[in-house]
Amino acid sequence: MRAAVLRTNIRSSGGRLWAAASAITISVTFIVAGMLLADSLQRGIEAQAAEEIGGADIVLEPYALYEEGEEAVDQLVSDLTALDSVAEVDIRGEGFPSLQLILEEEHREDPDAAQEARDEVQGLIDDDTALFTQQEYIDQWIELRTGGATALQFVLGGFGAIAAFVSAIVIANTFQVVVASRRKTLGLLRAVGAGSAQLRSAALGEGALLGAAASVAGILLGWVAAWGLTVSRADLFGGGADLLPAQLTPAPALIGVLIGVGVTVFASAWPAVRSGRTSPMEALLPADLSSGGAAVPMVRTLAGLLFAVPGFGLTVYAAASEHYSDPVTGLAMPLLGIAGGMLTFFGTLLLGRLMIPVLVDRLGRLVGAVTGLRPSAPLAGRTARQSPGRTTATASALLVGVTLVVTFTVGAATTQAFLEEEFSDQGMIDQVLAVVLLLVAVSVVVAIIGVSNTMALSVMERRREAALLRALGSTRGTMGRMVSIEALLLALVALLIGTALGTFFGWAGVSSLIALEEVSIGVAMPWGRLALIWCAAAGAALLAAWLPARSFAQTPPAQGLAG
């Protein structure tokens, strides 16, 4: 029975869930690509180390002797060459070259003889001359140069994790709307004998199947992206190491599957619970009958305040402090600032159910009054307020990306303003900002996919509403504008809240990092960049709503009122 329910769910969802799965695909792509690029860079460094040592058995770094003069180094080379165990002494490098010793064959094959040769060499050098075996020198070389590989993995993995978080919001929202649209089907299944546990397990199985398919696609795309970068010999982080072609190993593939399946199953858990609570009587209700806006849960509001208020205070304390570390806890102020920012943002997300639907409704009325887009704009705002859960989740996904983009943009501008008297060239900051914004933009892309998918599901859910409006005389243009304006209102609310939070976080981050006495850090607003961010997000939201708006506008009155 569970398999039959799962097949029914998949058939009824059509391609709606697969659009949400593209969000997980993007996340897994970034994470897998980061791991494969880091592995490629690591292997390239190892190959360079092997080439650098050139088959030497012992490496000496007589830096102190170079200060005494060339004669001291030449004397050491002469003494080393005179040893019976040493076959060749090679001088490699520039500035302060190292001495690389190749032992005679019998000393290379016998461990005891090799140790005896090292002891002889040790007797000829002073305490300031470092001696390394072949493996010790390779290990040191790798350790000194793998910072770029580690940073690369953390950067791409970190932004992949952010995209995964946004994906979870998008998928949870999509599943909630899909489950709501299946009420008649789920009610019929309950009526013919399907149990609550079977409906829940079918919904979770659908999430797992979705995550598995998206993970496989993300793993392959991540591999292709990493392979393309390594073949093109991109110089990541300026390390200068040759990137060997990316190889898909079991570890990145396993982690990609675990993340993809884990995120989708977690995101579909609550919709699955709601699916199991469906009553057989649901089969008798109209397909798109809505109970209207639900009250805001008091527990959620209180939890949001408990997170946001202390988090805001902690962030301000870290930003206003003139000390780099807290005198009470000993923790660095930037760490306290990050912790406070995370608490503030999480609290804001919890409070979003209270704020976002109301703001969308009010903004819809304002847009209608200012632009004359009546009744489209007020109707769009009112419709969004009637589905507060869906509206909040959709705007929250976009809010994450907008807040991150504005945080880095304002933080970079504030840093530039503070350092403009110290450094005339700000090119490095601009380059780093460009890379970071490109990576953060992934989360915005994922959120825009969520807007498009949610609007498409909303149109399907509001088929009766569309038919009634058409029957009352609304034109197709009015209907299409209503959906487009609703998407635009969601984006504008996310931009308003995200810009406010991002500006605060950007200033607070720079202030906590500098932490100088008698130095006041003023926030620098890069209005041009912020305008581009607003235009890009608003334009993307309108583009994402184009197909749903077209579908909504083309609903025939008779067909909509028939179901």
Short mmCIF file of N, CA and C in Angstrom, two decimals, residues 84-87 103-115 117:
data_model
loop_
_atom_site.label_atom_id
_atom_site.label_comp_id
_atom_site.label_asym_id
_atom_site.label_seq_id
_atom_site.Cartn_x
_atom_site.Cartn_y
_atom_site.Cartn_z
N ASP A 84 81.50 8.71 2.10
CA ASP A 84 81.33 7.52 1.26
C ASP A 84 79.86 7.21 1.01
N SER A 85 78.99 7.60 1.93
CA SER A 85 77.56 7.28 1.80
C SER A 85 76.83 8.22 0.84
N VAL A 86 77.44 9.35 0.50
CA VAL A 86 76.77 10.35 -0.34
C VAL A 86 77.24 10.22 -1.77
N ALA A 87 76.28 10.01 -2.69
CA ALA A 87 76.62 9.88 -4.10
C ALA A 87 76.64 11.22 -4.82
N LEU A 103 71.92 9.48 -1.72
CA LEU A 103 72.81 8.49 -1.11
C LEU A 103 73.20 7.43 -2.11
N GLU A 104 74.30 6.74 -1.77
CA GLU A 104 74.71 5.60 -2.56
C GLU A 104 73.63 4.52 -2.50
N GLU A 105 73.63 3.65 -3.50
CA GLU A 105 72.56 2.67 -3.64
C GLU A 105 72.41 1.78 -2.41
N GLU A 106 73.55 1.33 -1.87
CA GLU A 106 73.45 0.42 -0.72
C GLU A 106 72.89 1.12 0.51
N HIS A 107 73.09 2.43 0.62
CA HIS A 107 72.56 3.17 1.76
C HIS A 107 71.08 3.52 1.55
N ARG A 108 70.62 3.49 0.34
CA ARG A 108 69.22 3.80 0.08
C ARG A 108 68.33 2.59 0.33
N GLU A 109 68.87 1.40 0.09
CA GLU A 109 68.06 0.19 0.21
C GLU A 109 68.03 -0.37 1.62
N ASP A 110 69.06 -0.15 2.39
CA ASP A 110 69.15 -0.69 3.74
C ASP A 110 68.78 0.40 4.75
N PRO A 111 67.69 0.23 5.54
CA PRO A 111 67.29 1.25 6.51
C PRO A 111 68.38 1.57 7.53
N ASP A 112 69.10 0.55 7.99
CA ASP A 112 70.15 0.80 8.98
C ASP A 112 71.28 1.62 8.36
N ALA A 113 71.64 1.30 7.13
CA ALA A 113 72.70 2.04 6.44
C ALA A 113 72.25 3.48 6.17
N ALA A 114 70.96 3.65 5.85
CA ALA A 114 70.44 5.00 5.61
C ALA A 114 70.50 5.83 6.88
N GLN A 115 70.19 5.21 8.02
CA GLN A 115 70.27 5.92 9.29
C GLN A 115 71.71 6.27 9.63
N ALA A 117 74.03 6.90 7.44
CA ALA A 117 74.40 8.01 6.57
C ALA A 117 73.86 9.33 7.11
#
